[in-house]
Short mmCIF file of C-alpha atoms in Angstrom, two decimals:
data_model
loop_
_atom_site.label_atom_id
_atom_site.label_comp_id
_atom_site.label_asym_id
_atom_site.label_seq_id
_atom_site.Cartn_x
_atom_site.Cartn_y
_atom_site.Cartn_z
CA MET A 1 -10.94 9.58 -13.67
CA THR A 2 -10.86 12.61 -15.62
CA TRP A 3 -9.52 14.61 -12.63
CA ILE A 4 -6.63 12.51 -12.89
CA ARG A 5 -3.79 14.46 -15.55
CA GLY A 6 -6.68 14.81 -17.93
CA GLY A 7 -8.08 11.51 -17.49
CA PRO A 8 -7.75 7.67 -16.89
CA GLU A 9 -4.01 6.59 -17.15
CA CYS A 10 -1.95 3.20 -16.73
CA LEU A 11 1.28 2.55 -15.47
CA ASP A 12 3.30 2.95 -18.80
CA ALA A 13 6.17 3.90 -18.92
CA LYS A 14 5.00 7.42 -20.48
CA ASN A 15 2.87 7.69 -17.11
CA ILE A 16 5.82 6.80 -15.24
CA GLU A 17 8.71 9.03 -16.37
CA LYS A 18 5.86 11.96 -16.23
CA ALA A 19 4.66 11.63 -12.65
CA ILE A 20 8.31 12.09 -11.54
CA ASP A 21 9.62 14.77 -13.42
CA ASN A 22 5.90 16.37 -12.27
CA ARG A 23 6.24 15.73 -8.93
CA PHE A 24 10.44 16.99 -9.33
CA SER A 25 8.66 20.73 -10.74
CA LEU A 26 6.19 20.48 -7.83
CA LEU A 27 8.21 19.79 -4.61
CA ALA A 28 11.66 20.76 -5.90
CA PHE A 29 13.26 17.55 -5.12
CA THR A 30 16.58 17.02 -6.35
CA PHE A 31 15.88 12.78 -6.31
CA PHE A 32 13.46 10.24 -5.66
CA LEU A 33 15.22 8.01 -2.70
CA CYS A 34 12.77 5.26 -3.64
CA PHE A 35 9.82 5.85 -6.22
CA VAL A 36 6.71 2.77 -5.42
CA LEU A 37 4.58 1.49 -8.04
CA PHE A 38 1.46 1.88 -6.70
CA PHE A 39 -1.73 -0.74 -7.34
CA LEU A 40 -4.41 -1.59 -9.99
CA GLU A 41 -4.53 0.24 -13.36
CA ALA A 42 -7.71 -0.95 -13.55
CA TYR A 43 -8.54 1.99 -10.89
CA CYS A 44 -6.06 4.68 -12.65
CA ALA A 45 -4.67 7.28 -9.92
CA CYS A 46 -1.48 8.88 -9.03
CA LYS A 47 -0.86 9.54 -5.61
CA LEU A 48 2.39 11.09 -4.01
CA ILE A 49 3.32 8.94 -0.25
CA ILE A 50 5.86 11.11 1.69
CA LEU A 51 6.97 9.00 4.65
CA ILE A 52 9.59 10.44 7.61
CA PHE A 53 12.22 11.57 4.87
CA ILE A 54 11.41 9.07 2.40
CA ARG A 55 9.73 10.40 -0.60
CA PHE A 56 7.31 8.04 -2.77
CA THR A 57 5.68 8.81 -5.61
CA GLY A 58 3.14 6.67 -6.89
CA LEU A 59 0.83 5.40 -10.19
CA ILE A 60 -1.17 2.71 -10.27
CA GLY A 61 -0.70 -1.03 -11.43
CA LEU A 62 -2.51 -5.12 -12.25
CA TYR A 63 -5.51 -6.48 -10.50
CA VAL A 64 -5.05 -8.15 -7.17
CA PRO A 65 -6.62 -9.44 -4.33
CA MET A 66 -7.23 -6.12 -2.63
CA PHE A 67 -6.78 -5.11 1.14
CA GLY A 68 -6.76 -8.30 2.94
CA GLU A 69 -8.52 -10.17 0.56
CA ILE A 70 -7.88 -13.71 0.74
CA GLU A 71 -8.45 -15.25 -2.50
CA TYR A 72 -7.13 -14.52 -5.86
CA ASP A 73 -10.74 -14.52 -8.78
CA PRO A 74 -9.47 -15.30 -12.22
CA ARG A 75 -11.66 -13.73 -14.13
CA ARG A 76 -10.46 -10.28 -13.13
CA GLN A 77 -7.41 -10.91 -14.30
CA TYR A 78 -6.79 -8.86 -17.62
CA CYS A 79 -3.61 -7.89 -19.67
CA SER A 80 -1.62 -4.76 -18.48
CA THR A 81 1.34 -3.21 -19.06
CA PRO A 82 4.28 -5.32 -19.18
CA ILE A 83 6.18 -5.21 -16.07
CA GLU A 84 9.63 -5.20 -18.58
CA GLU A 85 8.11 -2.15 -19.47
CA GLN A 86 8.07 -0.38 -16.12
CA LEU A 87 11.54 -1.18 -15.30
CA HIS A 88 13.19 -0.69 -18.06
CA ALA A 89 11.65 3.14 -17.28
CA LEU A 90 13.05 2.79 -13.46
CA THR A 91 16.20 2.46 -15.37
CA ARG A 92 16.00 4.68 -16.71
CA ALA A 93 15.16 7.01 -14.12
CA VAL A 94 17.86 5.52 -11.75
CA ASP A 95 20.66 5.90 -15.08
CA ALA A 96 19.35 10.00 -14.79
CA GLY A 97 19.98 10.10 -11.21
CA LYS A 98 16.36 10.89 -10.49
CA VAL A 99 15.32 7.81 -8.58
CA ARG A 100 17.56 5.42 -6.12
CA TYR A 101 15.51 2.49 -5.43
CA ALA A 102 11.86 1.20 -6.36
CA GLY A 103 9.64 -0.11 -4.26
CA LEU A 104 6.11 -1.89 -4.66
CA SER A 105 2.78 -1.70 -3.37
CA ASN A 106 -0.59 -3.18 -2.63
CA GLU A 107 1.00 -6.50 -4.35
CA THR A 108 1.12 -10.25 -3.61
CA PRO A 109 3.68 -13.37 -3.43
CA TYR A 110 3.13 -13.63 -6.73
CA GLY A 111 3.63 -9.49 -8.20
CA VAL A 112 6.53 -9.33 -5.82
CA MET A 113 8.81 -12.04 -7.52
CA LYS A 114 7.98 -11.84 -10.71
CA PHE A 115 9.20 -8.42 -10.72
CA LEU A 116 12.19 -9.85 -8.71
CA GLN A 117 12.52 -11.88 -12.11
CA VAL A 118 12.29 -9.53 -14.35
CA ALA A 119 14.58 -7.18 -12.58
CA ASP A 120 17.16 -9.74 -12.97
CA ARG A 121 17.42 -9.87 -16.19
CA ILE A 122 17.47 -6.30 -16.89
CA ASP A 123 20.93 -4.49 -16.66
CA GLY A 124 21.01 -1.52 -14.46
CA SER A 125 17.48 -2.39 -13.03
CA PRO A 126 16.93 -0.64 -9.96
CA LYS A 127 16.59 -3.57 -6.72
CA ILE A 128 12.82 -3.26 -5.09
CA VAL A 129 13.77 -2.91 -1.43
CA THR A 130 10.26 -2.11 -0.57
CA LEU A 131 6.76 -2.92 -0.01
CA GLN A 132 3.73 -0.76 0.96
CA ASN A 133 0.73 -2.97 1.98
CA SER A 134 -2.08 -2.80 4.52
CA TYR A 135 -1.33 -4.16 8.11
CA SER A 136 -2.29 -4.05 11.35
CA LEU A 137 -4.02 -5.81 13.87
CA LEU A 138 -7.09 -6.69 11.80
CA CYS A 139 -5.26 -7.06 8.89
CA ARG A 140 -2.83 -9.58 9.02
CA THR A 141 -2.29 -11.37 5.57
CA PHE A 142 1.79 -10.15 4.98
CA ASP A 143 1.83 -12.29 7.73
CA SER A 144 1.76 -15.86 5.93
CA SER A 145 3.92 -15.50 1.88
CA LEU A 146 4.84 -12.08 1.65
CA ALA A 147 6.70 -11.89 4.74
CA GLU A 148 8.18 -15.27 3.38
CA CYS A 149 9.30 -13.82 0.47
CA CYS A 150 9.90 -10.32 2.16
CA HIS A 151 12.58 -11.74 4.80
CA HIS A 152 14.34 -14.12 1.86
CA GLU A 153 14.40 -10.95 -0.35
CA ARG A 154 15.74 -8.57 1.97
CA ILE A 155 12.57 -5.83 1.32
CA PHE A 156 11.19 -3.82 4.23
CA LEU A 157 7.79 -3.87 4.99
CA LEU A 158 6.06 -0.35 5.07
CA ALA A 159 2.98 -0.93 6.91
CA TYR A 160 -0.26 1.47 6.97
CA SER A 161 -3.46 1.50 7.79
CA PRO A 162 -1.97 0.76 11.60
CA LEU A 163 -5.68 2.05 12.70
CA ALA A 164 -7.40 -0.46 9.80
CA MET A 165 -9.72 2.63 9.02
CA GLY A 166 -10.07 3.92 12.47
CA ILE A 167 -11.61 0.97 14.23
CA LEU A 168 -8.72 0.43 16.57
CA SER A 169 -9.15 4.01 17.88
CA GLY A 170 -12.20 2.61 19.75
CA LYS A 171 -14.53 5.36 17.87
CA TYR A 172 -16.72 3.69 16.60
CA PHE A 173 -17.39 1.05 19.58
CA ALA A 174 -18.82 4.31 21.20
CA GLY A 175 -22.81 4.65 22.29
CA ASP A 176 -23.62 6.82 19.56
CA GLY A 177 -21.71 5.06 17.34
CA GLY A 178 -18.82 7.36 16.74
CA PRO A 179 -18.36 10.46 14.83
CA GLU A 180 -20.45 11.47 12.57
CA ASN A 181 -18.32 12.46 10.16
CA ALA A 182 -15.59 9.48 10.35
CA ARG A 183 -15.07 7.58 7.51
CA LEU A 184 -16.85 4.76 8.09
CA ASN A 185 -20.08 6.39 8.77
CA LEU A 186 -19.93 9.29 6.67
CA PHE A 187 -19.45 6.92 3.87
CA ARG A 188 -21.42 3.73 5.18
CA GLY A 189 -23.85 2.28 1.73
CA ARG A 190 -21.31 4.47 -0.60
CA TYR A 191 -17.83 3.05 0.25
CA SER A 192 -17.98 -0.34 -0.51
CA GLU A 193 -14.54 -0.58 -0.96
CA GLY A 194 -13.64 0.14 2.92
CA GLU A 195 -16.42 -1.75 3.89
CA SER A 196 -15.35 -4.98 2.65
CA ARG A 197 -11.42 -3.68 3.95
CA TYR A 198 -13.01 -3.48 7.26
CA ASN A 199 -16.47 -4.81 7.83
CA LEU A 200 -17.73 -3.51 11.10
CA SER A 201 -20.52 -5.92 10.59
CA SER A 202 -18.21 -9.03 10.70
CA ALA A 203 -18.95 -10.30 14.68
CA ALA A 204 -14.93 -11.30 14.85
CA THR A 205 -13.69 -7.74 14.20
CA ARG A 206 -16.23 -6.61 16.55
CA ALA A 207 -15.17 -9.11 19.03
CA ALA A 208 -11.40 -9.19 17.85
CA THR A 209 -11.39 -4.95 18.74
CA ARG A 210 -13.29 -5.35 21.62
CA GLU A 211 -10.14 -7.53 23.46
CA TYR A 212 -7.44 -4.83 21.47
CA LEU A 213 -9.89 -2.36 23.85
CA LYS A 214 -9.51 -3.89 27.00
CA ILE A 215 -5.75 -4.78 26.84
CA ALA A 216 -5.38 -1.17 25.97
CA GLU A 217 -7.34 0.33 28.94
CA LYS A 218 -5.09 -2.69 30.98
CA TYR A 219 -1.93 -1.03 31.05
CA GLY A 220 -3.33 1.97 30.66
CA LEU A 221 -2.32 2.75 26.53
CA HIS A 222 -4.29 4.57 24.75
CA PRO A 223 -5.80 2.51 22.16
CA VAL A 224 -4.10 4.48 19.11
CA SER A 225 -0.91 3.54 20.85
CA LEU A 226 -1.39 0.09 21.45
CA ALA A 227 -2.25 -0.27 17.75
CA ILE A 228 0.65 1.69 16.28
CA GLY A 229 3.45 -0.30 19.18
CA ASN A 230 2.72 -3.02 17.09
CA GLN A 231 6.29 -4.23 16.91
CA SER A 232 5.24 -5.51 13.61
CA LEU A 233 4.57 -2.66 11.86
CA THR A 234 7.93 -2.14 11.24
CA ARG A 235 9.55 -5.52 10.17
CA GLY A 236 11.67 -5.55 7.79
CA GLY A 237 13.73 -7.58 5.43
CA GLN A 238 16.38 -8.35 8.11
#
């Protein structure tokens, strides 16, 4: 990705520190409340997420099953930046007053617990307090092992994609298949990640969504309000 700071990057200490310092100059913050390590070194990108009053800066970290996938493929595993190096960089950022807490994104139960295990061995390491994973009425993978990890370790879920890439809005179920510029229409056949994440051709996905739309209609709710009103979206380590 040549448009990301001049070329492919990895989630090592140098790039973590560079991302933090660059965002300070761009946004004029005095500190980040929570710094989130974002998934997959192989895809190497840098992303800024702003949620209400909490600011998150993300870089990309290690193979994990993607966006609702439930199967782990060991053949896709590869060597990545050691967690120790990443946490030492975060510890230095905390000591410098630049970061208060740390979080993870698109992680698995193994990844969450491994970060916690390594953090316990590093004096002054920031506690992992948030997990930003996809969660919606169509993507409930958090509800199994991750929910257990987060409950016991007091980690809060920051759910993203609550509309399942717009599917739960009902727009793709219009007679014309929805707006031409809607993401799953605009990039049909060119966006394998999104199409595999929320497969509109899946009979189960279509059937479940139609039932959600019926519930929204029955109670006089807009489908978006029903999807975002899912109380599980705000669940945390409490």
